[in-house]
Amino acid sequence: IKLKNRGHFFVIVNNSIVSIMTCAETFRRNGITLDGLGLGELMMKFNALVAINIAIVYKWPTTSLAASAVSFVKDKTGCRSIPHFALAYLFIIWFHVGMGYIVSITNTRKGGYNNSEPRTIVSDSAILRRVKAAADNTMENMVVYLVALVVMMNSKDDLTEDRQADIERWAVLFMIARTLYLGCYIGDLDILRTFIFGTGVFSTLAIIMVSV
């Protein structure tokens, strides 16, 4: 992967996360949350989020925004394969979020970082707990996306140009979703976080479905 204007590209990514985090207070103040709901209302909202996500992922490859997003990624990174770049990108954001958590814990926890039993560390800060959870979820999604990538590679010779273009666009949507997910998790935008998590999951499933 040859990165061009790498600093500019990741400044844009960072600004996207910061912008989402600044919306946290407004969202929660206006009741845009899944917290405290009964089972009936929770399932109603959750099913609505799923339905909207399926529609978005299904329509995404046909939109001009998807084509523009693919062109943007190729222009700013110089990558030859967007699906492969998406995996590298996911690793990069996982590494940065994970290291941010480790540095923060080391600077704030009495006794510093406990590398003998790192999973037993529990921060007093809700934000740091969400940072750790976001890093863990990113790692878990990396494994799921890797499965989709393997399935795609095994079927690559049988995929039409249109299908390959669709996969590229879903891979970009996956990157967008995972970037916004971090901001929503850390900023405690729970309902938007759940929605964006679904966008990433359904994008991955779409790649698998068109590849089998």
XYZ file of C-alpha atoms in Angstrom:
212
model
C 0.000 0.000 0.000
C 1.467 3.337 -1.053
C 0.054 6.213 0.990
C 0.033 9.690 -0.565
C -0.791 12.765 1.507
C -1.119 10.397 4.466
C -1.082 13.213 7.023
C -3.949 15.019 5.277
C -5.970 11.803 4.993
C -5.755 10.952 8.675
C -6.416 14.567 9.696
C -9.749 14.197 7.902
C -10.393 10.934 9.750
C -9.517 12.537 13.091
C -11.751 15.542 12.419
C -14.643 13.211 11.586
C -14.307 11.514 14.978
C -14.056 14.825 16.840
C -17.146 16.170 15.065
C -19.207 13.161 16.128
C -18.033 13.472 19.733
C -19.167 17.101 19.954
C -22.730 15.983 19.181
C -22.907 13.679 22.225
C -24.436 16.116 24.682
C -27.091 17.344 22.240
C -28.143 13.803 21.321
C -28.470 12.627 24.885
C -30.204 15.842 25.988
C -32.864 15.266 23.331
C -33.451 11.649 24.269
C -31.774 10.090 21.232
C -30.690 6.982 23.092
C -31.557 3.344 23.710
C -30.790 3.627 27.415
C -33.596 2.897 29.842
C -36.087 1.548 27.296
C -38.464 -1.316 27.953
C -38.217 -4.458 25.838
C -41.098 -3.503 23.538
C -39.811 -0.028 22.698
C -36.241 -1.294 22.487
C -37.134 -3.975 19.936
C -39.236 -1.529 17.920
C -36.355 0.937 17.623
C -33.791 -1.810 17.044
C -35.816 -3.397 14.231
C -36.218 0.036 12.633
C -32.440 0.544 12.749
C -31.877 -2.856 11.121
C -34.379 -2.145 8.342
C -32.818 1.244 7.587
C -29.339 -0.277 7.577
C -30.300 -3.002 5.123
C -31.807 -0.413 2.793
C -28.715 1.820 2.983
C -26.247 -0.997 2.357
C -28.347 -2.368 -0.508
C -28.608 1.008 -2.255
C -25.104 2.265 -1.444
C -23.230 0.842 -4.489
C -25.643 2.586 -6.877
C -25.152 6.060 -5.408
C -22.886 8.808 -6.699
C -21.645 9.294 -3.126
C -20.240 5.763 -3.120
C -18.399 6.389 -6.387
C -17.003 9.651 -5.034
C -15.899 7.955 -1.822
C -14.036 5.263 -3.767
C -12.303 7.906 -5.896
C -11.389 9.864 -2.769
C -9.784 6.859 -1.058
C -7.848 5.861 -4.172
C -6.654 9.427 -4.731
C -5.603 10.049 -1.124
C -3.988 6.681 -0.425
C -2.809 5.430 -3.795
C -3.925 1.909 -2.840
C -4.444 -0.675 -5.586
C -7.052 -2.702 -3.689
C -9.601 -0.915 -1.511
C -10.850 -4.124 0.194
C -7.281 -4.899 1.287
C -6.658 -1.295 2.289
C -9.797 -1.416 4.454
C -8.246 -4.214 6.526
C -5.009 -2.231 6.921
C -7.021 0.862 7.808
C -8.954 -1.043 10.464
C -5.678 -2.256 11.966
C -4.319 1.307 12.012
C -7.306 2.754 13.862
C -7.323 -0.212 16.269
C -3.632 0.358 17.005
C -4.081 4.085 17.604
C -7.154 3.693 19.819
C -5.546 0.825 21.735
C -2.301 2.726 22.274
C -4.251 5.799 23.315
C -5.968 3.712 25.971
C -2.684 2.230 27.198
C -1.011 5.641 27.424
C -4.003 7.107 29.272
C -4.162 4.220 31.740
C -0.419 4.389 32.337
C -0.601 8.124 33.097
C -3.698 7.996 35.316
C -3.595 4.654 37.134
C -1.736 4.270 40.404
C 1.131 1.871 39.777
C 1.057 2.472 36.040
C 0.149 -0.117 33.434
C -0.265 -3.708 34.611
C 1.164 -5.735 31.749
C 1.105 -8.955 33.807
C -2.704 -8.951 33.943
C -3.832 -6.252 31.487
C -7.387 -7.606 31.172
C -7.981 -7.091 34.883
C -7.476 -3.333 34.593
C -10.692 -1.388 35.186
C -10.519 2.365 34.740
C -12.471 4.773 36.946
C -13.099 6.894 33.859
C -16.218 6.083 31.827
C -14.581 7.597 28.760
C -11.533 5.352 29.077
C -13.759 2.308 29.541
C -15.535 3.218 26.319
C -12.188 3.735 24.561
C -11.133 0.224 25.581
C -14.480 -1.223 24.493
C -14.182 0.563 21.143
C -10.681 -0.858 20.629
C -11.870 -4.368 21.535
C -14.818 -4.117 19.160
C -12.539 -2.903 16.384
C -10.343 -5.968 16.835
C -13.373 -8.268 16.761
C -14.635 -6.657 13.555
C -11.186 -6.985 12.031
C -11.511 -10.766 12.308
C -14.994 -10.762 10.747
C -13.875 -8.520 7.898
C -10.840 -10.759 7.308
C -13.244 -13.653 6.733
C -15.091 -11.566 4.127
C -11.769 -10.686 2.484
C -10.743 -14.352 2.265
C -14.097 -15.314 0.761
C -13.761 -12.494 -1.773
C -10.219 -13.518 -2.743
C -11.257 -17.136 -3.270
C -13.996 -15.992 -5.655
C -12.169 -13.107 -7.302
C -11.715 -14.822 -10.682
C -15.463 -15.449 -10.906
C -16.549 -11.926 -9.990
C -17.730 -9.581 -12.722
C -16.377 -6.047 -12.931
C -19.673 -4.732 -11.584
C -19.480 -7.041 -8.566
C -15.885 -6.017 -7.903
C -16.941 -2.369 -8.052
C -19.770 -3.080 -5.583
C -17.307 -4.746 -3.217
C -14.993 -1.726 -3.402
C -17.874 0.550 -2.495
C -18.991 -1.635 0.401
C -15.406 -1.725 1.662
C -15.374 2.080 1.697
C -18.726 2.138 3.497
C -17.241 -0.281 6.025
C -14.316 2.099 6.641
C -16.659 5.058 7.028
C -18.823 3.129 9.475
C -15.895 1.944 11.586
C -14.469 5.481 11.759
C -17.758 7.014 12.865
C -18.323 4.112 15.251
C -15.295 5.105 17.309
C -16.530 8.651 17.766
C -20.015 7.457 18.668
C -18.719 4.932 21.203
C -16.279 7.273 22.891
C -18.803 10.138 22.796
C -21.561 7.881 24.237
C -23.943 8.290 21.310
C -25.361 4.843 21.962
C -28.257 4.706 19.472
C -26.144 6.140 16.657
C -23.303 3.803 17.619
C -25.643 0.811 17.338
C -26.887 2.026 13.960
C -23.383 2.570 12.574
C -22.223 -0.776 13.952
C -24.993 -2.364 11.900
C -23.851 -0.484 8.793
C -20.388 -2.008 9.137
C -21.751 -5.497 9.786
C -24.157 -5.455 6.849
C -21.442 -4.068 4.549
C -19.252 -7.020 5.491
C -22.116 -9.469 4.957
C -22.810 -7.902 1.558
C -19.213 -8.548 0.477
C -19.549 -12.178 1.545
C -22.929 -12.673 -0.138
C -21.848 -11.385 -3.566
C -18.634 -13.439 -3.361
C -20.174 -16.863 -2.739
